[in-house]
mmCIF file of C-alpha atoms in Angstrom:
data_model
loop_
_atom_site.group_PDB
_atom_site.id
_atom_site.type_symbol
_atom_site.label_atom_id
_atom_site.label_comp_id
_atom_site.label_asym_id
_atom_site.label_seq_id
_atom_site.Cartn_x
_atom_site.Cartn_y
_atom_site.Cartn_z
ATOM 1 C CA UNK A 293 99.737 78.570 65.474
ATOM 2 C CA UNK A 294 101.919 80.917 63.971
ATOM 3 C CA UNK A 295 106.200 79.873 64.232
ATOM 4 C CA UNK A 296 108.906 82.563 65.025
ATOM 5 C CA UNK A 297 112.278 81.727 64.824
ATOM 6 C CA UNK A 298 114.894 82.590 67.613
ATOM 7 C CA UNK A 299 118.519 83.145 66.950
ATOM 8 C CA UNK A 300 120.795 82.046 69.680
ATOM 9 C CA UNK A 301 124.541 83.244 70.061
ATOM 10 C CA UNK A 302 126.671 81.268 67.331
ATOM 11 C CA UNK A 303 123.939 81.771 64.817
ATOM 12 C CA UNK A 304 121.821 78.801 66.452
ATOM 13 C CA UNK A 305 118.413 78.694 65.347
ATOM 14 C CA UNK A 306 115.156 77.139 66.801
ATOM 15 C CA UNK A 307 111.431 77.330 65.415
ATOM 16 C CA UNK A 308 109.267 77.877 68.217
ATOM 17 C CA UNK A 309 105.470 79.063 68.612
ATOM 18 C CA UNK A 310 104.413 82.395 68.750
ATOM 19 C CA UNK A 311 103.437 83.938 72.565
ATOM 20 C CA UNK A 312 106.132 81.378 73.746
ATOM 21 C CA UNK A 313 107.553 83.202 77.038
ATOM 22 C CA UNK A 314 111.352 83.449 78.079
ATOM 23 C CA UNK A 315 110.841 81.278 81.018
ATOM 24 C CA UNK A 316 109.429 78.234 79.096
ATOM 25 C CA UNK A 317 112.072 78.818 76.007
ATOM 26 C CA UNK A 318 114.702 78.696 79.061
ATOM 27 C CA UNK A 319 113.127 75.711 80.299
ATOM 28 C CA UNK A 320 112.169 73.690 77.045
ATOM 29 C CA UNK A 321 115.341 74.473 75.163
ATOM 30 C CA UNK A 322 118.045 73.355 78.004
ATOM 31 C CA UNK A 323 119.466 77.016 78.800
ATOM 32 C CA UNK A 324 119.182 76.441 82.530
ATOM 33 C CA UNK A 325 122.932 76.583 83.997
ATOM 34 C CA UNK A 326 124.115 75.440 87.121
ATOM 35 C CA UNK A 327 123.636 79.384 88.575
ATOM 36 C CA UNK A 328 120.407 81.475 88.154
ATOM 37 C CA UNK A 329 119.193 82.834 85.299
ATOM 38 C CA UNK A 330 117.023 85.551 85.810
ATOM 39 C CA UNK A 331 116.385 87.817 82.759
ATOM 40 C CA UNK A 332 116.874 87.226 78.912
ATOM 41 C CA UNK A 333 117.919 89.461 76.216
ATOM 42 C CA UNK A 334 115.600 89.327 73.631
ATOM 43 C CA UNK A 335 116.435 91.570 70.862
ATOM 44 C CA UNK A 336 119.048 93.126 72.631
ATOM 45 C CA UNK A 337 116.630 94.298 75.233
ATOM 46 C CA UNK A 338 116.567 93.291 78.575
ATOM 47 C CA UNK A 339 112.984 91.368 79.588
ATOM 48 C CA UNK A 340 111.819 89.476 82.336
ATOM 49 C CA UNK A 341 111.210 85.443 82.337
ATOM 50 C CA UNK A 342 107.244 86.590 81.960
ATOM 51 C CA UNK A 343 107.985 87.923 78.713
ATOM 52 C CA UNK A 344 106.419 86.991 75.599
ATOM 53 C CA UNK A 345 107.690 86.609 72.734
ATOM 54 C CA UNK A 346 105.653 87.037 69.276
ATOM 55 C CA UNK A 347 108.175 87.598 66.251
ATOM 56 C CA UNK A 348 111.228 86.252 65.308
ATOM 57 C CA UNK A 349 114.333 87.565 67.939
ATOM 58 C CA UNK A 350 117.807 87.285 68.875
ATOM 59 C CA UNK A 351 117.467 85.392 72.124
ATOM 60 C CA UNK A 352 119.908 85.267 75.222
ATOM 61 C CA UNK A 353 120.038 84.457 78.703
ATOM 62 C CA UNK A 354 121.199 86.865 81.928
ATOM 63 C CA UNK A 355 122.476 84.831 84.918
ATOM 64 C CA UNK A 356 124.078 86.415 88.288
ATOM 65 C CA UNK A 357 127.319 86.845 86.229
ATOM 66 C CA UNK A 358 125.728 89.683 84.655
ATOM 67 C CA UNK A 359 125.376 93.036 86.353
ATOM 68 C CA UNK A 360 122.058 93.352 85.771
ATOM 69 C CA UNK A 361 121.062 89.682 86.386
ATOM 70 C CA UNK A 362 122.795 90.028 89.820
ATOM 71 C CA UNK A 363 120.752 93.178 90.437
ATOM 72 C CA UNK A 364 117.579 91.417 89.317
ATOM 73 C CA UNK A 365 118.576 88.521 92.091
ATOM 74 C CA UNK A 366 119.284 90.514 95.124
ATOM 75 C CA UNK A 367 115.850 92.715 94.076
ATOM 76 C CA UNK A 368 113.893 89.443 94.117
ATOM 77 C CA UNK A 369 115.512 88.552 97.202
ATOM 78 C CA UNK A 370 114.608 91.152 98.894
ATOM 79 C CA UNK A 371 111.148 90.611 98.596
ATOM 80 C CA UNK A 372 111.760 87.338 99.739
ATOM 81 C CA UNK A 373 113.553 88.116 103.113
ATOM 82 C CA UNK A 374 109.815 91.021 103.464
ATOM 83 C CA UNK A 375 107.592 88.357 102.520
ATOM 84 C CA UNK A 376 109.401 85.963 105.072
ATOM 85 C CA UNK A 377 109.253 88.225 107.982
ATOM 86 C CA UNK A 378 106.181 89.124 107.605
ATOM 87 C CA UNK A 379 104.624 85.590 107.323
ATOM 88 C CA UNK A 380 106.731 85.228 110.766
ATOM 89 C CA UNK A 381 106.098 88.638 112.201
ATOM 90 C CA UNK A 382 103.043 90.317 111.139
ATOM 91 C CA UNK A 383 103.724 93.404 113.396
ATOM 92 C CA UNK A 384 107.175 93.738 111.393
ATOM 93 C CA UNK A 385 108.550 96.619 109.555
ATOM 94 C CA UNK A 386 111.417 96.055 107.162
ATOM 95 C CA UNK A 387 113.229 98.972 105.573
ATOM 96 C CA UNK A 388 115.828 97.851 102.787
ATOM 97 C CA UNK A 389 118.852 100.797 103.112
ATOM 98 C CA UNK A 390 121.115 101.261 100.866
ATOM 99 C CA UNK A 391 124.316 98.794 99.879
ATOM 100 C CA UNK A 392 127.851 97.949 101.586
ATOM 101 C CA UNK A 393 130.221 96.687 99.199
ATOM 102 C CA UNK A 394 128.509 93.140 98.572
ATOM 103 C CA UNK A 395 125.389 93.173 100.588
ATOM 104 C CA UNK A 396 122.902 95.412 101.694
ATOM 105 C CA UNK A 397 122.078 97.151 104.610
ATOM 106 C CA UNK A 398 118.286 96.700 106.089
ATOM 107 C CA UNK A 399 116.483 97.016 109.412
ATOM 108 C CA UNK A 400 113.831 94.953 111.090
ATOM 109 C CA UNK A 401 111.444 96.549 113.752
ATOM 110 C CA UNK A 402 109.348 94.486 115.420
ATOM 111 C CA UNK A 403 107.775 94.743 118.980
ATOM 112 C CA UNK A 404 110.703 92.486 120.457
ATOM 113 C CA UNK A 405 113.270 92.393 119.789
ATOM 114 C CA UNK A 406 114.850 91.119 117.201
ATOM 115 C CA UNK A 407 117.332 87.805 117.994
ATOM 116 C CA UNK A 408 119.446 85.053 116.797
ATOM 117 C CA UNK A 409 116.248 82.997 116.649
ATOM 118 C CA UNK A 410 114.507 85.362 114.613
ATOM 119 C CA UNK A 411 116.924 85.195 112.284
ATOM 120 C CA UNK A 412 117.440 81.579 112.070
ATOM 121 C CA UNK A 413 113.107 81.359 111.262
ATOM 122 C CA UNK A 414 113.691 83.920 109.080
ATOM 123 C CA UNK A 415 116.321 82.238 107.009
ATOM 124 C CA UNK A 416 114.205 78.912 107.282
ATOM 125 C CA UNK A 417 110.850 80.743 106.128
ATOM 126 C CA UNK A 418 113.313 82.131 103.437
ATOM 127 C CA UNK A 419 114.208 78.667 102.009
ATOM 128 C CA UNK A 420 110.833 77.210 102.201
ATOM 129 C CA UNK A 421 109.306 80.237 99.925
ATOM 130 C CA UNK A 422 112.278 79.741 97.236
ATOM 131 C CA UNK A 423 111.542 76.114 97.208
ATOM 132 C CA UNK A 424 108.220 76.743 96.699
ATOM 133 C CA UNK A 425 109.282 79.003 93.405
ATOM 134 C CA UNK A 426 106.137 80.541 93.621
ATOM 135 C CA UNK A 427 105.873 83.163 90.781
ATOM 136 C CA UNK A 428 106.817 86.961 90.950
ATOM 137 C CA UNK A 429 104.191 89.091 88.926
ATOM 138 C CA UNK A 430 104.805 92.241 88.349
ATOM 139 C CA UNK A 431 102.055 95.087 88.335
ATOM 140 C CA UNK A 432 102.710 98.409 87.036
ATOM 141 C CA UNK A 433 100.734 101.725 88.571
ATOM 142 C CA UNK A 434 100.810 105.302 87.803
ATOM 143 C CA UNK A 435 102.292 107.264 90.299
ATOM 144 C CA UNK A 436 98.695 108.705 91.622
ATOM 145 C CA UNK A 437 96.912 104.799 91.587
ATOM 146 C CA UNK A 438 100.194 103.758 93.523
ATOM 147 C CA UNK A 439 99.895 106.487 96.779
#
């Protein structure tokens, strides 16, 4: 298998194998932190964990800290808290508004409704599904395959 190199910050260097992805260099390499990372930079360019890499890069991660990490994290849970609710309430409709200073503001509609106990599941269901750290794909559509 072919080697790449990858150039961390302070010029440190590693060989790795070619159609390595972020997530395992993140992983393999000890990069994890005590706070998420979420994205790398890999050549400069933001990419997803997903991302493979086939050619020698710069290489670094983006945790919460970063703007764009942070915006990657509340995106992800987001469809988290839809996933949740509608595990819990299969009539549910979730609409995800628009933000308030450090949150964001989104309705549930349900037939009943909606109550402290709801919530609590909701937060519960939440927890188990991160726990679970089942994987995100992403699928891309043209705007005609998507309506």
């Amino acid at each position: 298998m072919k080697k790449i190199k990858l150039q961390f910050e302070k010029n440190y260097v590693i060989e790795v194998n070619s159609g390595i992805n972020c997530h395992e260099v993140v992983k393999n390499y000890s990069l994890e932190k005590d706070i998420p990372v979420v994205l790398a930079r890999v050549n400069g360019k933001l990419c997803e964990l997903s991302s493979i890499i086939e050619e020698d890069s710069t290489f670094s991660i983006v945790d919460i800290k970063d703007k764009f990490g942070m915006m990657t994290y509340i995106r992800t849970l987001q469809f988290v808290l839809i996933k949740s609710t509608l595990e819990l309430f299969k009539d549910a409709q979730i609409t995800i508004g628009h933000s308030l200073s450090k949150g964001l503001f989104g309705e549930i509609y349900k037939k009943s409704k909606l109550d402290i106990d709801d919530i609590y599941l909701i937060k519960e269901k939440m927890k188990e599904i991160i726990e679970k750290d089942i994987k995100i794909n992403k699928k891309c559509f043209q705007k005609e395959e998507a309506i």
